[in-house]
Coordinates of C-alpha atoms and ligand atoms in Angstrom, one line a residue:
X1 CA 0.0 0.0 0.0
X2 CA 1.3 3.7 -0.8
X3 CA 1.8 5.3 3.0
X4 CA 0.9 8.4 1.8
X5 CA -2.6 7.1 1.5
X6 CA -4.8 7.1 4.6
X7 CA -9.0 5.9 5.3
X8 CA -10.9 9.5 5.3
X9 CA -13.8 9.3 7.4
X10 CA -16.6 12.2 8.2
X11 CA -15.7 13.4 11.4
X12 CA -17.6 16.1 13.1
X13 CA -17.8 18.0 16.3
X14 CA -20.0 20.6 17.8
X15 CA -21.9 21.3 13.8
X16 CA -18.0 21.8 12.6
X17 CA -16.9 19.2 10.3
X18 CA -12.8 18.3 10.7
X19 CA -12.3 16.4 7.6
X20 CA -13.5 16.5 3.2
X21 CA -13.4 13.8 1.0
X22 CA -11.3 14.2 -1.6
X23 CA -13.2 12.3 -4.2
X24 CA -16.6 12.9 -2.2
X25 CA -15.6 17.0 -2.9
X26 CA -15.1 16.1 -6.2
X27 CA -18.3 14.8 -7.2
X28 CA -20.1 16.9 -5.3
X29 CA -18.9 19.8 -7.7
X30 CA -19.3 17.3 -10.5
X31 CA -22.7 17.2 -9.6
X32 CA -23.5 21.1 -9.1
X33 CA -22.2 21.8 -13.0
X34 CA -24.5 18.9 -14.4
X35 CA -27.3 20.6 -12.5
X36 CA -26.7 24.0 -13.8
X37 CA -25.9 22.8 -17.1
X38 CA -29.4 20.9 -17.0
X39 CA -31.1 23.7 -15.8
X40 CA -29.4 26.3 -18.7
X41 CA -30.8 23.8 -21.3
X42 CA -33.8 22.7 -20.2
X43 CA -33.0 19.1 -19.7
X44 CA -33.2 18.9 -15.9
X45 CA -36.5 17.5 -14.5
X46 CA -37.2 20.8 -12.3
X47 CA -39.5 22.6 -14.4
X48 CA -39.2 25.7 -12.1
X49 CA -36.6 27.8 -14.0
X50 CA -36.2 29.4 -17.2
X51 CA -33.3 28.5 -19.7
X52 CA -30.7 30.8 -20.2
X53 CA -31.5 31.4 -23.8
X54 CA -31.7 34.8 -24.7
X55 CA -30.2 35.9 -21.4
X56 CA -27.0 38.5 -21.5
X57 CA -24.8 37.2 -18.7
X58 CA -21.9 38.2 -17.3
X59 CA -19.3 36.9 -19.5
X60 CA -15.4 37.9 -16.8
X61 CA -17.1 37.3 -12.9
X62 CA -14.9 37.5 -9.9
X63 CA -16.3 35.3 -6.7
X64 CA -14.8 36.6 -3.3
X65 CA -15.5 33.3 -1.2
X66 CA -15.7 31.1 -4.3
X67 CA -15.0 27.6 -2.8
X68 CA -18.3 26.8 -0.7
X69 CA -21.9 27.7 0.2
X70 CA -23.4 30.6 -2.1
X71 CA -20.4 31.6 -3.6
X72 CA -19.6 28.2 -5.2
X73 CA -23.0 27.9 -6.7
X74 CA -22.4 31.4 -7.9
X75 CA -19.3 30.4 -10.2
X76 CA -20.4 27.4 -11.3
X77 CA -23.8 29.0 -12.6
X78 CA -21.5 32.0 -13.9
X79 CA -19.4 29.3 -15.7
X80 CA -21.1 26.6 -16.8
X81 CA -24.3 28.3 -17.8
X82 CA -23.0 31.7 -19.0
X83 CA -20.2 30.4 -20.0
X84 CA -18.1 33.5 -17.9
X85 CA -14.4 32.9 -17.1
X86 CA -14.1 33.6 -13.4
X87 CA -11.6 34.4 -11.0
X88 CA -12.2 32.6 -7.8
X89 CA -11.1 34.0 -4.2
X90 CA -11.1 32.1 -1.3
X91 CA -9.4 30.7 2.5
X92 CA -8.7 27.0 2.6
X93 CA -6.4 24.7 4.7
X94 CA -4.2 22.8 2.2
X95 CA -3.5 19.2 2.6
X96 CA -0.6 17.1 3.9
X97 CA 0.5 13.8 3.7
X98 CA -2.0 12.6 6.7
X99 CA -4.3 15.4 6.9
X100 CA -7.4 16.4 4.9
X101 CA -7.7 20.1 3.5
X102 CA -11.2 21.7 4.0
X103 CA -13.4 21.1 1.4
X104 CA -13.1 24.0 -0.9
X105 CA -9.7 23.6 -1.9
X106 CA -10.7 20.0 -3.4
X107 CA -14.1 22.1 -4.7
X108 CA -12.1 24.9 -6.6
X109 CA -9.3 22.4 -7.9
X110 CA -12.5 20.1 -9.5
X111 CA -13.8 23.4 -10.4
X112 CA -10.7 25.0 -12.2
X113 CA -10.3 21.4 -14.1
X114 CA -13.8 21.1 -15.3
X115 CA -13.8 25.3 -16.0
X116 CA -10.9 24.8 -18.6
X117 CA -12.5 21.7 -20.4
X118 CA -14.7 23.8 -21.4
X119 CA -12.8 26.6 -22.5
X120 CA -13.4 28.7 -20.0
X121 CA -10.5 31.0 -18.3
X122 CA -10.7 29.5 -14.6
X123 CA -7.9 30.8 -12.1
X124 CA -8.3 30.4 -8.1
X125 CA -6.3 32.2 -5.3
X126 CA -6.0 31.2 -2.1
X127 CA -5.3 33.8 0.4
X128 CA -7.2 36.0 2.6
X129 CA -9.4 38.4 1.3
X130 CA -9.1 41.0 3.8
X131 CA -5.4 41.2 2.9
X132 CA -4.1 44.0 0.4
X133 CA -1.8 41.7 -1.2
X134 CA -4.7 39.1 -2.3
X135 CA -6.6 42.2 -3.6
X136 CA -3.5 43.1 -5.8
X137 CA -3.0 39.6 -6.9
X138 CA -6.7 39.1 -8.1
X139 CA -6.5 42.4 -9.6
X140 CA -3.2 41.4 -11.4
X141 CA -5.2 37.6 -12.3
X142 CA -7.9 39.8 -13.6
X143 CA -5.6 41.4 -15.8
X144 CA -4.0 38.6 -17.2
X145 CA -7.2 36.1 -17.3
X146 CA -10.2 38.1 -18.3
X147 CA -10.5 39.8 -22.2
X148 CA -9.6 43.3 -21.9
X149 CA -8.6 43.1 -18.5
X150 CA -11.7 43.4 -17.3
X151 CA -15.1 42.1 -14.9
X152 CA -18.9 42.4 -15.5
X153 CA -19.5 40.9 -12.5
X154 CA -18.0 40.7 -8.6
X155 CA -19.7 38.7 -6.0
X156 CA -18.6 39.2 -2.7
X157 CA -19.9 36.0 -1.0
X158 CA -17.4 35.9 2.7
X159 CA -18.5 33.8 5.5
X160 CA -16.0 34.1 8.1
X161 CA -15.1 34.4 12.0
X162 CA -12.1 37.0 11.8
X163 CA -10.4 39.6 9.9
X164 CA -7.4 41.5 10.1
X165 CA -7.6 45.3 9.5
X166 CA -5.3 45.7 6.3
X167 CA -4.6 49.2 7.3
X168 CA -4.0 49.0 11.4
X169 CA -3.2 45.4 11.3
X170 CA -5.5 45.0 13.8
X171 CA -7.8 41.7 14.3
X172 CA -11.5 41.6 14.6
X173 CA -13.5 38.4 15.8
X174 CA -17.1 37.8 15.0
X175 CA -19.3 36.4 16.9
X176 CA -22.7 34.7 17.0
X177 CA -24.8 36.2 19.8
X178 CA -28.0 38.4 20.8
X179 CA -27.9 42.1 21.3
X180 CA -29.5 43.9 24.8
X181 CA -30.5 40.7 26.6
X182 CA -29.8 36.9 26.0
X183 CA -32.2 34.8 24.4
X184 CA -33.7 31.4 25.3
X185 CA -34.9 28.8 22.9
X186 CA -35.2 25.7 22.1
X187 CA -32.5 24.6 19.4
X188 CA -31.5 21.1 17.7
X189 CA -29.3 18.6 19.0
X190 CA -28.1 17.2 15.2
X191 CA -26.3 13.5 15.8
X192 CA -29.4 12.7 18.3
X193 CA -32.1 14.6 16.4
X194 CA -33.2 15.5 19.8
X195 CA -34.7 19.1 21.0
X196 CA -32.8 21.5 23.4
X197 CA -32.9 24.5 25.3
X198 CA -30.0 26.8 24.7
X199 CA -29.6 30.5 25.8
X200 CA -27.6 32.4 23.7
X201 CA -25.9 34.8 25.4
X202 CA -25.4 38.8 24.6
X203 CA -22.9 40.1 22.9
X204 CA -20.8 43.3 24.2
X205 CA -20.9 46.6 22.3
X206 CA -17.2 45.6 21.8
X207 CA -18.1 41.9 20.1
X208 CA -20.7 43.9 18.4
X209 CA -18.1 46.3 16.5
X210 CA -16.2 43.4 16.3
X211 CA -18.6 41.5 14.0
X212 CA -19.5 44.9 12.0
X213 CA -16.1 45.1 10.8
X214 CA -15.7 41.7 9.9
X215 CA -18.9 40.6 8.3
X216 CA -20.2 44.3 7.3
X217 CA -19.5 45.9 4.4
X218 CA -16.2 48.0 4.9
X219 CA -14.1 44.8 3.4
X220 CA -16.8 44.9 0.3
X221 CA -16.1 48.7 -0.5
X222 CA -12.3 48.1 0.1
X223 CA -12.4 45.7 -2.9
X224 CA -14.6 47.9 -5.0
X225 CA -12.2 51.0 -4.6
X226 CA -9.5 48.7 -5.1
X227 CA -10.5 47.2 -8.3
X228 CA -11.8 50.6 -9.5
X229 CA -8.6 52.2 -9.4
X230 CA -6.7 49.2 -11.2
X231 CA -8.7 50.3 -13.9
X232 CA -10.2 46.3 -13.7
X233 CA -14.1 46.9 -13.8
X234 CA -15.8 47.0 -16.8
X235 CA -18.6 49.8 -18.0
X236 CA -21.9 48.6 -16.5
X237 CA -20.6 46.3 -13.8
X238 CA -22.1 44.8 -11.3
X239 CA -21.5 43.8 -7.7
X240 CA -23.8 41.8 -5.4
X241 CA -22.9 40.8 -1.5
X242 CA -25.5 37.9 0.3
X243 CA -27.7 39.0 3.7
X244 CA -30.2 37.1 5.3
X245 CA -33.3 38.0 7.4
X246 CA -35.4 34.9 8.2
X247 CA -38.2 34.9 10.4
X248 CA -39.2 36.7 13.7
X249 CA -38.6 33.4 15.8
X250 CA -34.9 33.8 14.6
X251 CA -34.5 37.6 15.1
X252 CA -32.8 37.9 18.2
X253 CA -30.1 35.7 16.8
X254 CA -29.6 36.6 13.6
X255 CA -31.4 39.7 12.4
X256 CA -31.6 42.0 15.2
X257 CA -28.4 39.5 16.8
X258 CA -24.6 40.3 16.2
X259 CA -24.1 39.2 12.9
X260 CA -27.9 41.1 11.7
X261 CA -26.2 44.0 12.9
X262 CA -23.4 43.3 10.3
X263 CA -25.7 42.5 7.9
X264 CA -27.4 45.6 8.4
X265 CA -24.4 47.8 7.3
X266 CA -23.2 45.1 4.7
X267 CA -26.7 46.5 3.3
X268 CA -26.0 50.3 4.3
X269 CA -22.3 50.0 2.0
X270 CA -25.1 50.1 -1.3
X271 CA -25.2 53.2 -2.4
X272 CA -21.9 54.4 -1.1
X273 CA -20.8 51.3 -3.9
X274 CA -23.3 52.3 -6.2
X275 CA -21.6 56.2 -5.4
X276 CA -18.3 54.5 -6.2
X277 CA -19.4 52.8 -9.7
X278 CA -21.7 55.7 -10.9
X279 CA -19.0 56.9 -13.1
X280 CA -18.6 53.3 -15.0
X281 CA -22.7 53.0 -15.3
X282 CA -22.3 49.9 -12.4
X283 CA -24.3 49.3 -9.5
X284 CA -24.4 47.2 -6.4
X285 CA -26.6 45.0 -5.0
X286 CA -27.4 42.9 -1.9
X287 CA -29.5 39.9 -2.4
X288 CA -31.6 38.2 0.9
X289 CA -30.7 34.2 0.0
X290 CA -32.5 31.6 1.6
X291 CA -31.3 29.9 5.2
X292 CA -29.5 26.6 3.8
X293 CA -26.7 24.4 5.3
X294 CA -23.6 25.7 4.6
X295 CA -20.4 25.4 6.5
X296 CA -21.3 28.5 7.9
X297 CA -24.5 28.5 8.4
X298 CA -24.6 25.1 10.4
X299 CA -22.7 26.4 13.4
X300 CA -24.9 29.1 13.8
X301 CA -27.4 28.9 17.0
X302 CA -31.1 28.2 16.9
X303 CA -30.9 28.1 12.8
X304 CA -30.7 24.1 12.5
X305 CA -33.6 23.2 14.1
X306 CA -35.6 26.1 11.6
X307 CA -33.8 24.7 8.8
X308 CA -34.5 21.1 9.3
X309 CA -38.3 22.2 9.7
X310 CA -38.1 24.8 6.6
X311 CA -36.4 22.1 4.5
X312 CA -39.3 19.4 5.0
X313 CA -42.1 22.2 4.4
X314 CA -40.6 23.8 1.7
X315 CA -39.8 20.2 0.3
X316 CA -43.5 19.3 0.9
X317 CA -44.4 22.4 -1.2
X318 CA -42.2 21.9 -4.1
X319 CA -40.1 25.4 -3.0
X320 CA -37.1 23.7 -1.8
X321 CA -33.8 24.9 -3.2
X322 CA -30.1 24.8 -3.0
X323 CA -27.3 27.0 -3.0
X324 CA -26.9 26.5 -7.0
X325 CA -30.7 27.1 -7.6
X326 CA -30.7 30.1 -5.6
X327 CA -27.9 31.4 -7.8
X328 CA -29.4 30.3 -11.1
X329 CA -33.0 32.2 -10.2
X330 CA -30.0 35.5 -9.2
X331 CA -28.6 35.5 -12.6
X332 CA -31.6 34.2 -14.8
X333 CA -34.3 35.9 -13.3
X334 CA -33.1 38.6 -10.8
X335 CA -30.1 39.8 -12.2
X336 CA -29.8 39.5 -15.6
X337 CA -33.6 38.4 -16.2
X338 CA -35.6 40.0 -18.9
X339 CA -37.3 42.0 -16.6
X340 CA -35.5 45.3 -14.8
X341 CA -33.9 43.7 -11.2
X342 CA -36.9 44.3 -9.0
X343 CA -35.9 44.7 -5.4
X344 CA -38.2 45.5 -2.0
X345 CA -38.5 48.9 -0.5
X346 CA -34.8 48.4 0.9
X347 CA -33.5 48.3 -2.5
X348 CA -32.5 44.5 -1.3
X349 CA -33.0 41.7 -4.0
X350 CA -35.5 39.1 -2.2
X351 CA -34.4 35.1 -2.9
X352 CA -35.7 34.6 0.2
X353 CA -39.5 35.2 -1.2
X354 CA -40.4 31.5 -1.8
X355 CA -38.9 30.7 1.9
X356 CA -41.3 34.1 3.4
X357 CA -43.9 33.1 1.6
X358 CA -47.2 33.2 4.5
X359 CA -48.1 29.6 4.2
X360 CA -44.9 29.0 4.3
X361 CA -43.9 30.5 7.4
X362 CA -47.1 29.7 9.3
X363 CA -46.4 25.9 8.4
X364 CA -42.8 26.4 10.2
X365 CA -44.7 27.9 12.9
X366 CA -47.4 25.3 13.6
X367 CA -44.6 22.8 13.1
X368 CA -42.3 24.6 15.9
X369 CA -45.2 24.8 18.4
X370 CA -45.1 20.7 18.7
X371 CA -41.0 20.8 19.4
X372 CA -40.8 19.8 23.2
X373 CA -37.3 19.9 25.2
X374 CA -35.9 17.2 25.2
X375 CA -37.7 15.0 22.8
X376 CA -36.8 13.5 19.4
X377 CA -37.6 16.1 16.6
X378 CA -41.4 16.6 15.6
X379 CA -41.5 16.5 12.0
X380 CA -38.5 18.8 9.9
X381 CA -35.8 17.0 7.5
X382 CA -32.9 16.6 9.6
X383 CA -32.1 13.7 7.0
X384 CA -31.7 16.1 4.3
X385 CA -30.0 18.8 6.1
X386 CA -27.4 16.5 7.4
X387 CA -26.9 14.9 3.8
X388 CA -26.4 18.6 2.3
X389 CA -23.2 19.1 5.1
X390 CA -22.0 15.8 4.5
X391 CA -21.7 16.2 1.1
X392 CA -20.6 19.4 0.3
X393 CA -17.6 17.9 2.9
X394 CA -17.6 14.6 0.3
X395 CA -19.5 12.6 2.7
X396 CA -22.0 10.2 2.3
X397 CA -22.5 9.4 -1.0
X398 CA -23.1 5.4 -1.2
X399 CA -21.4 4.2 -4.6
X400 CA -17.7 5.8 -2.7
X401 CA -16.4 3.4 -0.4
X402 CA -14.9 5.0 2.4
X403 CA -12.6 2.6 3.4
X404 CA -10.6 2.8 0.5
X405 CA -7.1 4.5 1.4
X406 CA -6.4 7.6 -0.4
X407 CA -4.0 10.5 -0.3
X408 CA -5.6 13.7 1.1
X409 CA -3.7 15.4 -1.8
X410 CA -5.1 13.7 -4.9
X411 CA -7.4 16.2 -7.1
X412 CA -10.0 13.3 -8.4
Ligands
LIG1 P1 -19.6 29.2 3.3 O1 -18.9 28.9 4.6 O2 -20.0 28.0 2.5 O3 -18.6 30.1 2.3 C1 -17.8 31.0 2.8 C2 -16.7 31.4 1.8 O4 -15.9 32.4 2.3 C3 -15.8 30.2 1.4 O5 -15.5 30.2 0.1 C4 -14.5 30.6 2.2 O6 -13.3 30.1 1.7 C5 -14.6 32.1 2.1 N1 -13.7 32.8 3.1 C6 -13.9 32.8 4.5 N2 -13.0 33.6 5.0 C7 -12.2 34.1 4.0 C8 -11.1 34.9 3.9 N3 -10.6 35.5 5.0 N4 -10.5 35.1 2.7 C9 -11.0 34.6 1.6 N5 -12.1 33.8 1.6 C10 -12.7 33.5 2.8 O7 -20.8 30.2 3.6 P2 -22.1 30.6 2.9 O8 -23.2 30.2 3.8 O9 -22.1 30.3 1.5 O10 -22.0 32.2 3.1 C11 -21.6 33.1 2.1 C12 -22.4 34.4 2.3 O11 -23.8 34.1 2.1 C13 -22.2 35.0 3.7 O12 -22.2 36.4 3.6 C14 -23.5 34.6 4.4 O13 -23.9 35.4 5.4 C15 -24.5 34.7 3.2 N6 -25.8 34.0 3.4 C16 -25.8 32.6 3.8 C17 -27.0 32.0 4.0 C18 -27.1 30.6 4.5 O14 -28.1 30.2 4.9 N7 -26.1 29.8 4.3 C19 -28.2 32.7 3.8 C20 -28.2 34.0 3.3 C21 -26.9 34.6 3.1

């Protein structure tokens, strides 16, 4: 046997999981461009979405926070039904000899390999996006990649727990927590599918500014200006960062919580963008995506147990999506529809209206009223939502056996 290869299994603590599949990673991509291929032509079996044809999309797309979640849907659909050579950003632990890397280094790899098949420009840094010296490298990539040195299109798609101030050097930590006065609830125990009670506790004003600066929208702007005065946005681009809301029951966590409160400004940084791009005819948008399992969404309080109940209405209703059919209804029918991009009073894009739709929501509420502390789950899809994390980590996908040795740095 080669002793560079080693059995990967799933392992996961507290929501967070340690280890990716490399050739579970790999088909999981695999899988997201058949999907969005099928769903450009009009082969897939979900009747729900329009074909691209006729559409004008973005043809040079950058993706800050390409490699998972909302921002991996968004390059694939950019790719592989606009046919758009991207430029992808994003943070991921690198393998060793005996140690997995996270998920969306094997993800972008796939990504890149499958991108150039087609004939598509597909280049991916790895680095930190709050760092001036990844801004100048993507800027320099953009250069060199795109035709004419230019992007249409810049997604700013950054899930992440810290950032390091480029211009004190100083670091911020987010955090997931209530503002004014903690908040009791009952929440989802995951392995044992069992309700608890947690109490989230408040956040200081402190871990409040905290989480501003690193989830709001000062990094956002930073990258705009920056890109603006390489000279490496094209007339009539356009920019779009990803906020949630969710429902009242979720409010003190997330929306009127620490990270709402970054959301909240991410959503405030519009028209100083849209300030920014007025001389190049661009414009910036935020777009409210649905709550799905993501690597960062999982870890956050109170939200699993609403997703696994969200997932099995929605399901029930024929309104469930995922991360790449959210991003094909952006570009197809929000963004780049034929129709001008219609967005609420707020000037927010809404992909969150099939999940806010009434019945919708008063179907999540009956089914929350029969959770009880301490019992097994009352309805909701935890099956589901535990599949999704598994395999966007490469888990749990039957015809790969798991017991087969392999090295944690082999692109499959
Ligand atoms: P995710 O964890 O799947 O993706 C996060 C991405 O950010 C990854 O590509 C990661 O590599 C990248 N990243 C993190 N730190 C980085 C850094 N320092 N430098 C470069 N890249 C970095 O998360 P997601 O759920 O897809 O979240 C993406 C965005 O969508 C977030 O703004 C999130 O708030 C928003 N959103 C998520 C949901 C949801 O339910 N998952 C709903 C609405 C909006």
């Amino acid at each position: 046997m080669n002793e560079n290869k080693v059995v990967i299994q799933k392992k996961v603590i507290r929501n967070i999981s340690l280890t990716a599949h490399p050739a579970g990673c790999a088909r999981y991509v695999r899988d997201l461009i058949e999907q969005a291929r099928s769903l450009a032509n009009g082969s897939s079996p979900d009747k729900r979405y329009l074909t691209v044809t006729g559409l004008s999309l973005p043809k040079r797309v950058l993706v800050i926070g390409g490699s998972t979640g909302y921002g991996l849907a968004s390059r694939v659909v950019a790719a592989f039904c606009g046919g758009a050579d991207t430029i992808g950003v994003s943070f991921e632990r690198l393998p060793t000899e005996s140690k997995t890397a996270t998920p969306g280094w094997y993800a972008t790899h796939v990504f890149d390999q499958e991108a150039r098949k087609t004939g598509s420009g597909s280049v991916s840094l790895y680095g930190d996006a709050f760092a001036m010296e990844t801004k100048e490298k993507v800027a320099q990539a953009i250069k060199e990649t795109c035709e004419g040195g230019q992007v249409d299109m810049v997604v700013y798609s950054i899930a992440s727990p810290v950032r390091t101030d480029p211009q004190t050097g100083v670091t911020y930590q987010s955090v997931l927590k209530t503002v004014g006065e903690p908040y009791e609830s009952l929440s989802l125990d995951i392995p044992l599918e069992k309700i608890i009670s947690v109490t989230v506790p408040v956040a200081t004003g402190e871990q409040v500014a905290e989480t501003v600066k690193v989830m709001g929208g000062e990094d956002w702007m930073l990258w705009m200006e920056y890109l603006k005065e390489q000279g490496v946005l094209a007339s009539g681009v356009k920019t779009i960062a990803y906020s949630y809301i969710g429902p009242e029951k979720t409010y003190p966590i997330y929306r009127h919580g620490s990270i709402g409160m970054a959301k909240r400004n991410l959503e405030e940084t519009v028209p100083r963008i849209d300030g920014l791009l007025a001389s190049l005819d661009g414009k910036a948008y935020v777009s409210v995506n649905k709550a799905l399992v993501t690597r960062a969404s999982f870890v956050i309080p109170v939200v699993p147990l609403y997703m696994a109940l969200l997932y099995q209405i929605m399901q029930e209703k024929n309104l469930h999506e995922g991360c790449l059919e959210q991003a094909y209804r952006l570009f197809t029918e929000k963004l780049y529809g034929v129709d001008a991009v219609a967005t609420d009073e707020m000037g927010r894009i809404r992909l969150d209206d099939w999940e806010m739709r009434r019945d919708v929501q008063e179907d999540v509420d009956a089914a929350w009223l029969l959770q009880k502390d301490g019992e097994k789950i009352a309805g909701g899809n935890v099956i589901s939502c535990v599949q999704e994390y598994d395999r966007l980590h490469g888990f749990g996908y039957e015809d790969i056996d798991y017991n087969l040795p392999i090295d944690p740095r082999e692109i499959l």
